[in-house]
Structure formats: structure tokens, C-alpha cells
Amino acid sequence: VDDIDNFGNRRIRAVGELIQNQVRTGLSRMERVVRERMTTQDIEAITPQTLINVRPVVAAIKEFFGTSQLSQFMDQNNPLAGLTHKRRLSALGPGGLSRERAGVEVRDVHPSHYGRMCPIETPEGPNIGLIGSLASFARINAFGFIETPYRRVEAGKVTDKIDYLTASEEVDYIVAQAGAELKADGSFATERVLARRGQGGEVDMFHADEIGYMDVSPRQMVSVGTSLIPFLEHDDANRALMGANMQRQAVPLLRSDSPFVGTGMEGYAAIDAGDVVTAEKAGVVMEVSADVVTVQLDEGGTQDYFLRKFDRSNQGNSYNQRVIVSAGDRVEVGEVIADGPATENGELAIGKNLLVAFMTWEGHNFEDAIILSQDLVKNDTLSSIHIEEYEVDARDTKLGKEEITRDLPNVAPDLLKDLDERGIVRIGAEVRPGDILVGKVTPKGETELSAEERLLRAIFNEKSREVRDTS
């Protein structure tokens, strides 16, 4: 009986296929409408415009992007969060499993995940094992199956020829691990080699002549997020899972440090996330300003690189790019010209290198509590910029129009000092929690007026109407 959880029997439906299905639904609805109109309308007066209504197709596509469980707001907390979100694999959603129905077998790590889906990076909680992350070297073939690369072994010698195999193709071979010792000519240093055999993935010692393939890298089995953890092999899998997930929650600091102890994946992660600016062509830097870098190209002509300055990310963090080259510097293709948020010199830098003391301190650091020194607070070592956007609507109510104004009832003048004549806070004003950003008044329900109020109404032309402050 075929194993339903084997990656040889499970395929990826990429975004193109999902949209294709939506378009197909929309087109079939449109076809039905066209057929109906063709039967009811006069053949002589018929035109394509009267027959075809594209609304069902547009509605189907909008429905997918607006309401589908698989259409998500991109996580832009830091470069790693965005990269991981784009490489996510989900067994949930339309045509997939539901959390309630998914048993333990579906969620469990399977031997066919090796080099295809990370066994570590998955959420804790109800979605554990249903949402995963694509392994570092994996790719998806034309049929939607995940392939992983292996070095071919020919006549007992490991070559540099790379073959991408699906889980079903891998079954027929014995695969040596990336750390197997090799001689200078590419043959195995020992007669018997630690390797794993196809289907069950059981590991054993095999004769060197039996080996068909060899792993390309020890990082092959884990995702980008997990491969940033140094000495991963010494960690407990459950804690490594927490670490891989927590890296995505780090907020970009004013100045981040790239780690003293890294794994060598930091540069690739930062560049592939697309948050650093890299040179497209080789040349010499001519001119540098805060938001544009001009490069004199070797092939002639110049190229401008425009930087994003203090944009708001989806999570409300500051998305800011900083130039790291100077005028006169030579840049090669792919070299980093500007750092993005949470990067330093083109390397992922999601934290700070701090001096840590492992000690008790009056019980204030009981269990997992941490004490920060006053210096860290004073020097803004762990400070970050957040950009918030506020929208205010002035609506028409049953009792009259709402109005944006600085003329607010019963508000002290010093609370209005930063509002302009329109009642909107001026640019450059420093505000504290609770300060008014936009003054707005809403009409109150009319009550029976006394003679004096009617007189005031007449004199001041309705200025004294009852309004509430809804700033």
C-alpha cells in the first residue's frame, strides 16, 4: 500500500495553480452567462460587448486575494520573517486538511522530508506539522513535487555533477552524508560508509561501492531560519524549533550587529530576502547621497540605485536602507551597496552582541526573566523605530455632518497648541500618548431649546449647536 504521507505522493500547489483554479471558476461562470444571453438576444443586434461580462472572472480573482486562507498579509517584521513567509508550505486551506481532522501521522516528520521540508521549523500549537518551511536547497519541479540535490557517485568516486531527485526517485539509491571523508581523487576514504537507504531512510554502514549519491551539504535538511542557528546539532529539537521561530519575531533595531558566531548563511539570507541593495553590474561608485547611489559602469554609462528611507513595513516597523559604500569604491556584480533593516555589511543582523552574566540577581531573573543594564536603556542599544498610521473619517450622521476642526468644546488651549487651523497636527510636532492628532466634532441629539439659547442661536448663526468632541 502506498504511504499517503510520503512526499512522493504529496505535491505542492504553487500560487500560479491556485490562481489558475480561480480563473477557471470565473470563466465557467462567464461562459454560462454568455450562453444564456446568446439564446435570449436577437442574432442581428448581437455584439461581443453585449454578450461578455468579465465581472465573474474579476470577482473570482479578487475573492482569492481578499478572503482565501492561503492569501496572507506578508510578515515584514525583519528580513528573515519575510523570506520564511515566502518559503512556507501549508497543508491547510481549500483542498487541504483541516486542523481538527489532521491526525498525528500527517503532522509527524517523515523520512521523505529529508532535504525537502525542514523537520525543525514549524509552529507550536494547533498547526504543528501542518505548516512547514522549504529546506534550504530544495526546489519544486514542474509537476509540483519537491526535489533535493545530490552529488552523483560514479565508479565509487564522488563527482561534482548534481542531480535533483524527488522522494520517489531517491528510493532506489543509497545516499552518503555530506560529511563522509573523501580522498583527493573523490573516492571514499573508508571501505564502509555511513549512509541511508531509500524508502525507510534507515541509516547503516554500507560498502563504498554501493553508494549512488552523496548529500551536497549538511544544511540540506533544514530551512534557512533553522540553518542560522550555530551548533544546531548539539541542540534539543524542541528548543531549536522555538529558536527558529523566535528569530522571526526580532524587531529591527536602530543599529543591529551581525553575530560574532554565525553559520555562514547570514549573507545569503539577507541578500535573498531582497532587503539589501546589490550591484547589478560592475563599476565604480561616482556619487553617494542618503537615498541614491550612482555607479559608473565598466561597460559605459551610469546606473542609479534608489534607496527606501523610513518606509512603514507591514508590521509598523521602520523600513530604512543605509549606504555602506563611498564615492570611488569599486563594486562587483552582486556586491552589497546598501544595508536594509536588521542587516550589517550585507549580513543578516537581527540582534546585538551583548556581554551577558549568568548569575542570580536578588531573584529578579528567576526562571526566564532577564535584567537589562541601565547603559542599554540610556544608549538606546535596544531601541527601535515604529511608524504608525492613523486614519480619521468625517461622516455624515443623521444629526448632521461631523467636522474636522480645532474648535473643540471644553478642551484646554495647551492641548490644541500643535494643531493647525484645520485641526490637524502639524508636521514635526512631538506628541505623547493621549495627545490630539486630529480634532473632530460630532453633532449631538437636538434638545428642546430655552429662549436664551434660541437668541444665542440667532445671533451667532448656529455656532452654539450641541457637539461632542470625538478627536
PDB file of C-alpha atoms in Angstrom, residues 6-10 112 145-148 164-173 198-199:
ATOM      1  CA  ASN A   6       5.349  10.238   1.621  1.00  0.00           C
ATOM      2  CA  PHE A   7       6.466  13.325  -0.334  1.00  0.00           C
ATOM      3  CA  GLY A   8       6.445  11.104  -3.428  1.00  0.00           C
ATOM      4  CA  ASN A   9       2.646  11.092  -3.052  1.00  0.00           C
ATOM      5  CA  ARG A  10       2.133  14.688  -1.878  1.00  0.00           C
ATOM      6  CA  SER A 112      10.929  11.654   2.707  1.00  0.00           C
ATOM      7  CA  PHE A 145       6.909  17.551  -6.327  1.00  0.00           C
ATOM      8  CA  ILE A 146       9.780  18.763  -4.137  1.00  0.00           C
ATOM      9  CA  GLU A 147      13.268  17.822  -5.350  1.00  0.00           C
ATOM     10  CA  THR A 148      16.525  17.957  -3.406  1.00  0.00           C
ATOM     11  CA  TYR A 164      17.784  16.812  -8.254  1.00  0.00           C
ATOM     12  CA  LEU A 165      15.712  13.847  -7.050  1.00  0.00           C
ATOM     13  CA  THR A 166      12.095  13.586  -5.905  1.00  0.00           C
ATOM     14  CA  ALA A 167      11.183  11.361  -2.953  1.00  0.00           C
ATOM     15  CA  SER A 168      10.084   8.545  -5.308  1.00  0.00           C
ATOM     16  CA  GLU A 169      13.339   8.657  -7.338  1.00  0.00           C
ATOM     17  CA  GLU A 170      15.511   8.627  -4.208  1.00  0.00           C
ATOM     18  CA  VAL A 171      14.100   5.240  -3.105  1.00  0.00           C
ATOM     19  CA  ASP A 172      16.369   3.248  -5.452  1.00  0.00           C
ATOM     20  CA  TYR A 173      19.642   4.685  -4.119  1.00  0.00           C
ATOM     21  CA  GLY A 198      15.864   4.948   0.171  1.00  0.00           C
ATOM     22  CA  GLN A 199      12.333   4.286   1.392  1.00  0.00           C
TER      23      GLN A 199
END
